[in-house]
Short mmCIF file of C-alpha atoms in Angstrom, two decimals:
data_model
loop_
_atom_site.label_atom_id
_atom_site.label_comp_id
_atom_site.label_asym_id
_atom_site.label_seq_id
_atom_site.Cartn_x
_atom_site.Cartn_y
_atom_site.Cartn_z
CA UNK A 1 64.40 75.95 31.70
CA UNK A 2 60.87 77.30 31.35
CA UNK A 3 61.25 79.25 34.61
CA UNK A 4 64.61 80.66 33.50
CA UNK A 5 63.16 81.74 30.16
CA UNK A 6 60.17 83.30 31.90
CA UNK A 7 62.35 85.27 34.31
CA UNK A 8 64.56 86.45 31.49
CA UNK A 9 61.53 87.61 29.54
CA UNK A 10 60.14 89.45 32.57
CA UNK A 11 63.48 91.09 33.27
CA UNK A 12 63.59 92.45 29.75
CA UNK A 13 60.24 94.12 30.32
CA UNK A 14 61.77 96.02 33.27
CA UNK A 15 58.67 95.60 35.41
CA UNK A 16 58.70 96.67 39.07
CA UNK A 17 62.01 96.91 40.91
CA UNK A 18 63.36 93.41 40.38
CA UNK A 19 66.84 92.17 41.24
CA UNK A 20 67.52 92.35 37.51
CA UNK A 21 66.89 96.10 37.58
CA UNK A 22 69.03 96.68 40.66
CA UNK A 23 71.96 95.08 38.87
CA UNK A 24 71.47 96.51 35.37
CA UNK A 25 69.61 99.81 35.45
CA UNK A 26 71.72 102.95 35.95
CA UNK A 27 71.36 104.54 39.39
CA UNK A 28 69.37 107.57 38.18
CA UNK A 29 66.79 105.33 36.48
CA UNK A 30 66.45 103.14 39.56
CA UNK A 31 66.23 106.17 41.83
CA UNK A 32 63.42 107.61 39.75
CA UNK A 33 61.49 104.36 39.97
CA UNK A 34 62.02 104.17 43.74
CA UNK A 35 60.85 107.75 44.23
CA UNK A 36 57.70 106.93 42.29
CA UNK A 37 57.00 104.16 44.78
CA UNK A 38 56.82 106.55 47.75
CA UNK A 39 53.41 106.45 49.41
CA UNK A 40 52.63 110.13 49.80
CA UNK A 41 50.72 112.35 47.41
CA UNK A 42 52.54 115.60 48.14
CA UNK A 43 55.25 117.09 50.30
CA UNK A 44 53.93 119.66 52.80
CA UNK A 45 55.48 122.30 55.06
CA UNK A 46 56.14 120.73 58.43
CA UNK A 47 55.27 123.99 60.19
CA UNK A 48 51.84 124.04 58.56
CA UNK A 49 50.63 121.01 60.55
CA UNK A 50 47.88 122.09 62.93
CA UNK A 51 48.82 121.54 66.57
CA UNK A 52 52.58 121.20 65.92
CA UNK A 53 55.09 123.92 66.77
CA UNK A 54 58.86 123.56 66.26
CA UNK A 55 61.77 125.74 67.25
CA UNK A 56 65.57 125.68 67.27
CA UNK A 57 68.19 127.31 69.44
CA UNK A 58 71.93 126.83 69.07
CA UNK A 59 75.38 128.07 70.03
CA UNK A 60 77.59 128.04 66.95
CA UNK A 61 80.71 128.89 68.94
CA UNK A 62 80.27 125.75 71.03
CA UNK A 63 78.54 123.81 68.19
CA UNK A 64 75.58 122.44 70.11
CA UNK A 65 71.85 123.11 70.18
CA UNK A 66 68.25 122.26 70.97
CA UNK A 67 65.16 121.48 68.90
CA UNK A 68 61.78 121.65 70.62
CA UNK A 69 58.56 120.10 69.32
CA UNK A 70 55.61 121.62 71.17
CA UNK A 71 52.02 120.32 71.32
CA UNK A 72 49.84 122.95 73.03
CA UNK A 73 46.83 120.61 73.02
CA UNK A 74 48.91 117.61 74.01
CA UNK A 75 49.87 114.47 72.11
CA UNK A 76 49.47 110.74 72.58
CA UNK A 77 53.07 109.61 72.27
CA UNK A 78 55.08 106.44 71.95
CA UNK A 79 58.81 105.83 71.90
CA UNK A 80 61.20 103.12 70.85
CA UNK A 81 64.86 102.96 71.91
CA UNK A 82 66.93 100.62 69.75
CA UNK A 83 70.43 101.78 70.68
CA UNK A 84 72.45 100.64 73.68
CA UNK A 85 73.38 104.02 75.18
CA UNK A 86 70.48 106.50 75.24
CA UNK A 87 70.48 109.82 77.10
CA UNK A 88 66.82 110.45 77.79
CA UNK A 89 64.26 112.02 80.12
CA UNK A 90 60.67 111.11 80.98
CA UNK A 91 60.42 108.38 78.35
CA UNK A 92 58.29 106.53 80.90
CA UNK A 93 55.44 108.83 79.89
CA UNK A 94 55.34 106.97 76.57
CA UNK A 95 55.10 103.45 78.01
CA UNK A 96 51.92 101.63 77.16
CA UNK A 97 51.40 100.63 80.79
CA UNK A 98 51.55 104.18 82.18
CA UNK A 99 48.64 106.64 82.40
CA UNK A 100 47.14 108.08 79.21
CA UNK A 101 48.42 111.58 79.96
CA UNK A 102 49.18 113.55 76.79
CA UNK A 103 52.66 115.03 76.55
CA UNK A 104 53.31 118.66 75.63
CA UNK A 105 56.80 118.62 74.18
CA UNK A 106 59.52 116.40 72.74
CA UNK A 107 62.98 117.92 73.07
CA UNK A 108 65.96 116.85 70.97
CA UNK A 109 69.33 118.23 72.04
CA UNK A 110 73.08 117.96 72.05
CA UNK A 111 75.30 117.80 75.11
CA UNK A 112 74.92 114.10 75.91
CA UNK A 113 73.31 113.62 79.35
CA UNK A 114 74.31 117.18 80.30
CA UNK A 115 71.92 118.45 77.63
CA UNK A 116 68.92 117.02 79.48
CA UNK A 117 68.95 120.30 81.44
CA UNK A 118 67.35 121.96 78.41
CA UNK A 119 63.97 120.47 79.32
CA UNK A 120 63.83 122.59 82.46
CA UNK A 121 63.79 125.69 80.28
CA UNK A 122 61.15 124.17 78.00
CA UNK A 123 58.97 123.46 81.03
CA UNK A 124 59.36 127.04 82.27
CA UNK A 125 58.39 128.39 78.85
CA UNK A 126 55.35 126.13 78.61
CA UNK A 127 54.27 127.05 82.13
CA UNK A 128 54.48 130.73 81.21
CA UNK A 129 52.17 130.07 78.25
CA UNK A 130 49.80 127.99 80.42
CA UNK A 131 50.52 124.79 78.49
CA UNK A 132 50.61 121.59 80.50
CA UNK A 133 48.77 119.10 82.68
CA UNK A 134 46.44 120.86 85.08
CA UNK A 135 46.85 119.77 88.69
CA UNK A 136 45.05 121.33 91.70
CA UNK A 137 48.01 123.59 92.46
CA UNK A 138 49.92 124.17 89.23
CA UNK A 139 50.18 123.44 85.53
CA UNK A 140 52.79 120.76 84.96
CA UNK A 141 54.11 120.46 81.37
CA UNK A 142 54.95 116.88 80.42
CA UNK A 143 58.20 116.89 78.47
CA UNK A 144 60.19 114.00 76.99
CA UNK A 145 63.75 114.47 75.82
CA UNK A 146 66.62 112.65 74.12
CA UNK A 147 70.17 113.87 73.51
CA UNK A 148 73.00 113.18 71.09
CA UNK A 149 76.67 113.03 72.06
CA UNK A 150 78.26 116.06 70.41
CA UNK A 151 80.99 116.77 72.97
CA UNK A 152 83.55 115.70 70.36
CA UNK A 153 82.71 118.61 68.03
CA UNK A 154 83.13 122.24 69.00
CA UNK A 155 83.46 122.83 72.76
CA UNK A 156 82.84 120.02 75.22
CA UNK A 157 82.41 122.36 78.21
CA UNK A 158 79.37 124.21 76.79
CA UNK A 159 76.13 122.24 76.58
CA UNK A 160 72.43 122.96 76.14
CA UNK A 161 71.04 124.46 79.33
CA UNK A 162 67.63 125.73 80.54
CA UNK A 163 68.15 129.06 78.77
CA UNK A 164 68.72 127.36 75.42
CA UNK A 165 65.72 125.10 75.99
CA UNK A 166 63.55 128.12 76.82
CA UNK A 167 64.70 129.88 73.64
CA UNK A 168 63.92 126.87 71.45
CA UNK A 169 60.45 126.55 72.98
CA UNK A 170 59.72 130.26 72.58
CA UNK A 171 60.90 130.16 68.97
CA UNK A 172 58.57 127.22 68.38
CA UNK A 173 55.52 128.98 69.80
CA UNK A 174 56.30 132.09 67.76
CA UNK A 175 56.68 129.90 64.64
CA UNK A 176 60.05 131.38 63.77
CA UNK A 177 61.71 130.00 60.61
CA UNK A 178 63.18 126.56 61.22
CA UNK A 179 66.60 125.94 59.70
CA UNK A 180 67.81 122.52 58.61
CA UNK A 181 71.37 121.17 58.70
CA UNK A 182 73.74 122.69 61.26
CA UNK A 183 71.01 123.98 63.52
CA UNK A 184 69.16 122.97 66.66
CA UNK A 185 69.87 119.44 67.83
CA UNK A 186 71.93 118.83 64.69
CA UNK A 187 74.43 121.64 65.26
CA UNK A 188 77.18 119.35 66.51
CA UNK A 189 76.10 116.10 64.86
CA UNK A 190 78.62 113.92 63.04
CA UNK A 191 78.57 110.42 61.49
CA UNK A 192 81.02 107.65 60.65
CA UNK A 193 82.96 107.68 63.94
CA UNK A 194 83.97 104.05 64.24
CA UNK A 195 87.64 104.94 63.61
CA UNK A 196 88.41 108.52 64.68
CA UNK A 197 86.80 111.94 64.36
CA UNK A 198 89.40 112.72 61.69
CA UNK A 199 87.71 110.07 59.54
CA UNK A 200 84.14 111.15 60.31
CA UNK A 201 81.74 113.46 58.42
CA UNK A 202 79.52 116.36 59.42
CA UNK A 203 75.83 115.63 59.80
CA UNK A 204 72.94 117.59 61.21
CA UNK A 205 69.19 118.12 61.56
CA UNK A 206 66.70 117.14 58.87
CA UNK A 207 62.97 117.00 58.46
CA UNK A 208 60.35 116.07 55.93
CA UNK A 209 56.55 116.15 55.91
CA UNK A 210 54.00 114.75 53.47
CA UNK A 211 50.32 113.96 53.09
CA UNK A 212 48.49 110.95 51.74
CA UNK A 213 44.95 112.08 51.15
CA UNK A 214 44.00 113.73 54.45
CA UNK A 215 46.63 111.81 56.42
CA UNK A 216 49.63 113.96 57.33
CA UNK A 217 52.98 112.74 58.62
CA UNK A 218 56.07 114.73 59.61
CA UNK A 219 59.52 113.57 60.68
CA UNK A 220 62.43 115.42 62.26
CA UNK A 221 65.78 113.84 63.13
CA UNK A 222 69.27 114.61 64.37
CA UNK A 223 71.61 112.08 62.75
CA UNK A 224 74.68 111.43 64.88
CA UNK A 225 75.42 107.80 64.03
CA UNK A 226 78.49 105.65 64.49
CA UNK A 227 77.77 104.21 61.05
CA UNK A 228 77.55 105.48 57.48
CA UNK A 229 74.47 107.12 55.94
CA UNK A 230 73.08 105.99 52.58
CA UNK A 231 70.31 106.98 50.21
CA UNK A 232 68.38 103.69 49.99
CA UNK A 233 66.78 104.64 46.69
CA UNK A 234 70.14 104.61 44.95
CA UNK A 235 72.48 102.84 47.35
CA UNK A 236 74.75 105.90 47.29
CA UNK A 237 76.73 106.67 50.40
CA UNK A 238 76.03 110.23 51.52
CA UNK A 239 78.17 110.63 54.64
CA UNK A 240 80.28 108.57 57.01
CA UNK A 241 83.76 107.15 57.44
CA UNK A 242 86.51 108.52 55.20
CA UNK A 243 90.14 107.68 54.56
CA UNK A 244 92.81 109.63 56.46
CA UNK A 245 93.28 111.98 53.50
CA UNK A 246 89.47 112.43 53.31
CA UNK A 247 89.43 111.69 49.59
CA UNK A 248 87.43 108.46 49.57
CA UNK A 249 85.00 106.45 51.66
CA UNK A 250 85.63 103.63 54.12
CA UNK A 251 82.76 101.19 54.60
CA UNK A 252 81.99 101.15 58.33
CA UNK A 253 80.65 97.60 58.42
CA UNK A 254 83.60 96.30 56.44
CA UNK A 255 85.94 98.15 58.80
CA UNK A 256 84.26 96.44 61.78
CA UNK A 257 84.86 93.07 60.14
CA UNK A 258 88.51 93.95 59.47
CA UNK A 259 88.98 94.91 63.11
CA UNK A 260 87.60 91.58 64.20
CA UNK A 261 89.76 89.59 61.81
CA UNK A 262 92.89 91.51 62.83
CA UNK A 263 92.29 91.05 66.55
CA UNK A 264 93.96 88.13 68.23
CA UNK A 265 91.40 87.88 71.03
CA UNK A 266 87.84 88.95 71.61
CA UNK A 267 89.11 91.42 74.21
CA UNK A 268 91.39 93.00 71.63
CA UNK A 269 88.47 93.33 69.20
CA UNK A 270 86.35 95.08 71.81
CA UNK A 271 89.25 97.35 72.71
CA UNK A 272 89.77 98.34 69.09
CA UNK A 273 86.18 99.54 68.93
CA UNK A 274 86.18 101.35 72.28
CA UNK A 275 86.95 104.72 70.68
CA UNK A 276 83.47 104.78 69.19
CA UNK A 277 81.68 103.97 72.45
CA UNK A 278 79.05 106.43 73.75
CA UNK A 279 79.84 109.02 71.07
CA UNK A 280 76.81 108.38 68.86
CA UNK A 281 73.03 108.54 68.74
CA UNK A 282 70.35 109.22 66.14
CA UNK A 283 67.28 110.80 67.72
CA UNK A 284 64.06 111.74 65.96
CA UNK A 285 60.32 111.99 66.05
CA UNK A 286 57.35 111.50 63.75
CA UNK A 287 54.10 113.41 64.20
CA UNK A 288 50.74 112.64 62.60
CA UNK A 289 47.31 114.23 62.43
CA UNK A 290 45.72 110.79 62.80
CA UNK A 291 44.12 109.74 66.07
CA UNK A 292 45.95 106.87 67.77
CA UNK A 293 46.35 105.66 71.34
CA UNK A 294 49.65 105.53 73.17
CA UNK A 295 50.11 101.78 72.59
CA UNK A 296 49.42 102.32 68.90
CA UNK A 297 51.97 105.15 68.76
CA UNK A 298 54.54 102.82 70.31
CA UNK A 299 53.94 100.47 67.39
CA UNK A 300 54.29 103.33 64.90
CA UNK A 301 57.56 104.33 66.59
CA UNK A 302 58.81 100.78 66.12
CA UNK A 303 57.83 100.82 62.44
CA UNK A 304 59.57 104.18 61.99
CA UNK A 305 62.86 102.57 63.00
CA UNK A 306 62.79 100.82 59.62
CA UNK A 307 64.00 104.14 58.20
CA UNK A 308 67.06 104.06 60.46
CA UNK A 309 67.87 100.57 59.20
CA UNK A 310 67.38 101.55 55.56
CA UNK A 311 69.68 104.56 55.77
CA UNK A 312 72.29 103.89 58.47
CA UNK A 313 74.85 101.07 58.53
CA UNK A 314 75.54 99.79 61.13
CA UNK A 315 72.67 101.02 63.26
CA UNK A 316 71.23 100.41 66.75
CA UNK A 317 74.61 99.33 68.09
CA UNK A 318 75.63 99.33 71.74
CA UNK A 319 77.66 102.46 70.89
CA UNK A 320 74.53 104.29 69.72
CA UNK A 321 71.55 105.55 71.71
CA UNK A 322 69.15 105.44 68.77
CA UNK A 323 65.69 106.64 69.75
CA UNK A 324 62.52 107.60 67.91
CA UNK A 325 59.32 109.17 69.25
CA UNK A 326 55.90 109.06 67.60
CA UNK A 327 53.17 111.57 68.44
CA UNK A 328 49.48 111.76 67.52
CA UNK A 329 47.96 115.24 67.54
CA UNK A 330 44.85 114.92 65.35
CA UNK A 331 41.46 113.28 65.06
CA UNK A 332 41.67 111.71 61.60
CA UNK A 333 40.84 108.01 61.47
CA UNK A 334 43.57 106.02 59.73
CA UNK A 335 44.92 102.49 59.51
CA UNK A 336 47.89 101.93 61.81
CA UNK A 337 49.75 99.82 59.24
CA UNK A 338 49.44 102.57 56.65
CA UNK A 339 50.50 105.25 59.13
CA UNK A 340 53.52 103.28 60.34
CA UNK A 341 54.68 102.56 56.80
CA UNK A 342 54.29 106.21 55.84
CA UNK A 343 56.16 107.26 58.98
CA UNK A 344 59.15 105.15 57.95
CA UNK A 345 59.22 106.63 54.45
CA UNK A 346 58.97 110.20 55.73
CA UNK A 347 61.70 109.60 58.31
CA UNK A 348 63.89 108.16 55.56
CA UNK A 349 63.70 111.46 53.68
CA UNK A 350 64.42 113.42 56.86
CA UNK A 351 67.60 111.38 57.46
CA UNK A 352 68.81 112.06 53.92
CA UNK A 353 68.24 115.79 54.36
CA UNK A 354 70.00 115.78 57.72
CA UNK A 355 73.29 114.86 56.06
CA UNK A 356 72.89 116.62 52.71
CA UNK A 357 71.92 119.96 54.31
CA UNK A 358 74.80 120.01 56.81
CA UNK A 359 77.92 119.61 54.70
CA UNK A 360 80.88 121.85 55.49
CA UNK A 361 84.39 122.13 54.07
CA UNK A 362 87.06 119.74 55.33
CA UNK A 363 88.93 122.73 56.72
CA UNK A 364 85.98 123.85 58.82
CA UNK A 365 85.17 120.33 59.96
CA UNK A 366 88.72 119.50 61.03
CA UNK A 367 89.06 122.82 62.89
CA UNK A 368 86.12 121.90 65.13
CA UNK A 369 86.35 118.13 65.50
CA UNK A 370 88.16 116.63 68.48
CA UNK A 371 91.02 114.86 66.69
#
């Protein structure tokens, strides 16, 4: 009884973000409290980070594109793949057991595995600008890449190629304005595809950057998930599965459970979900001005995946190729636990922007989706 009275008294004081508040406070009040708990001091312009260059290139007729992150001085980079079906290139450069060579670009693109061709153009652009690993006979740019599956939106026969990769890299080095939403690697991104593309929503490319004291952290992401996307500060669903008339939401996890219950055998259950296979992937990267080693950046990449779990449901499925990179480009000394926690919060904001900045009318979406 004493404990119950104590908890009731504390709840009435509305301290912290207790379970009492989650159940009783209106969403705007809770959201405000959650925003106040974010770690950073101030949002910054991602393109103002020293040593980081970003560029987009896209084909809006085909609805696919490329986003290039370029590090002229190189970056110590880690990577974590949590999904079951990644399309990637040179991720071995990020393994803790490989040489401590600094990479020069991370490329995010559409086109599924076809889109990996974009890195060839990025390498040619970097070579032209004398950016890369110096060998006795040539400069060799070290480029990692991951792709989303966007062949189900727009044209499936046009994918990112070396020319598009070259353009994205050149735009990055020239610091051309970087658009969010339906641009770059997010041009053909969609979410909520467990049922059909008719029930899915448009998504796209998002980014966010912030500083905590002298520590800077930036995140960029193309959200192309099988699941739904939520704002974890309010619990509000932002994008994902919709009813056939596109007037209300369907909960993706609940739909998975319904499929299982309705299936007579395990084989039937797997078959019911086969339409969502290999059509999804959320790919992103965080970049910091703090000095970390490659093994440490692998840990920060793993911590960044907390943002995926906070915002996307379900996430890291065998039908997704979820991947996140983490790159260190500075000399600031910082605690790895602090940096990893900040990376997750910054990526969380980037995911929210990816879906809120890419909305289109139902008419436009349905005209381009493969139904």
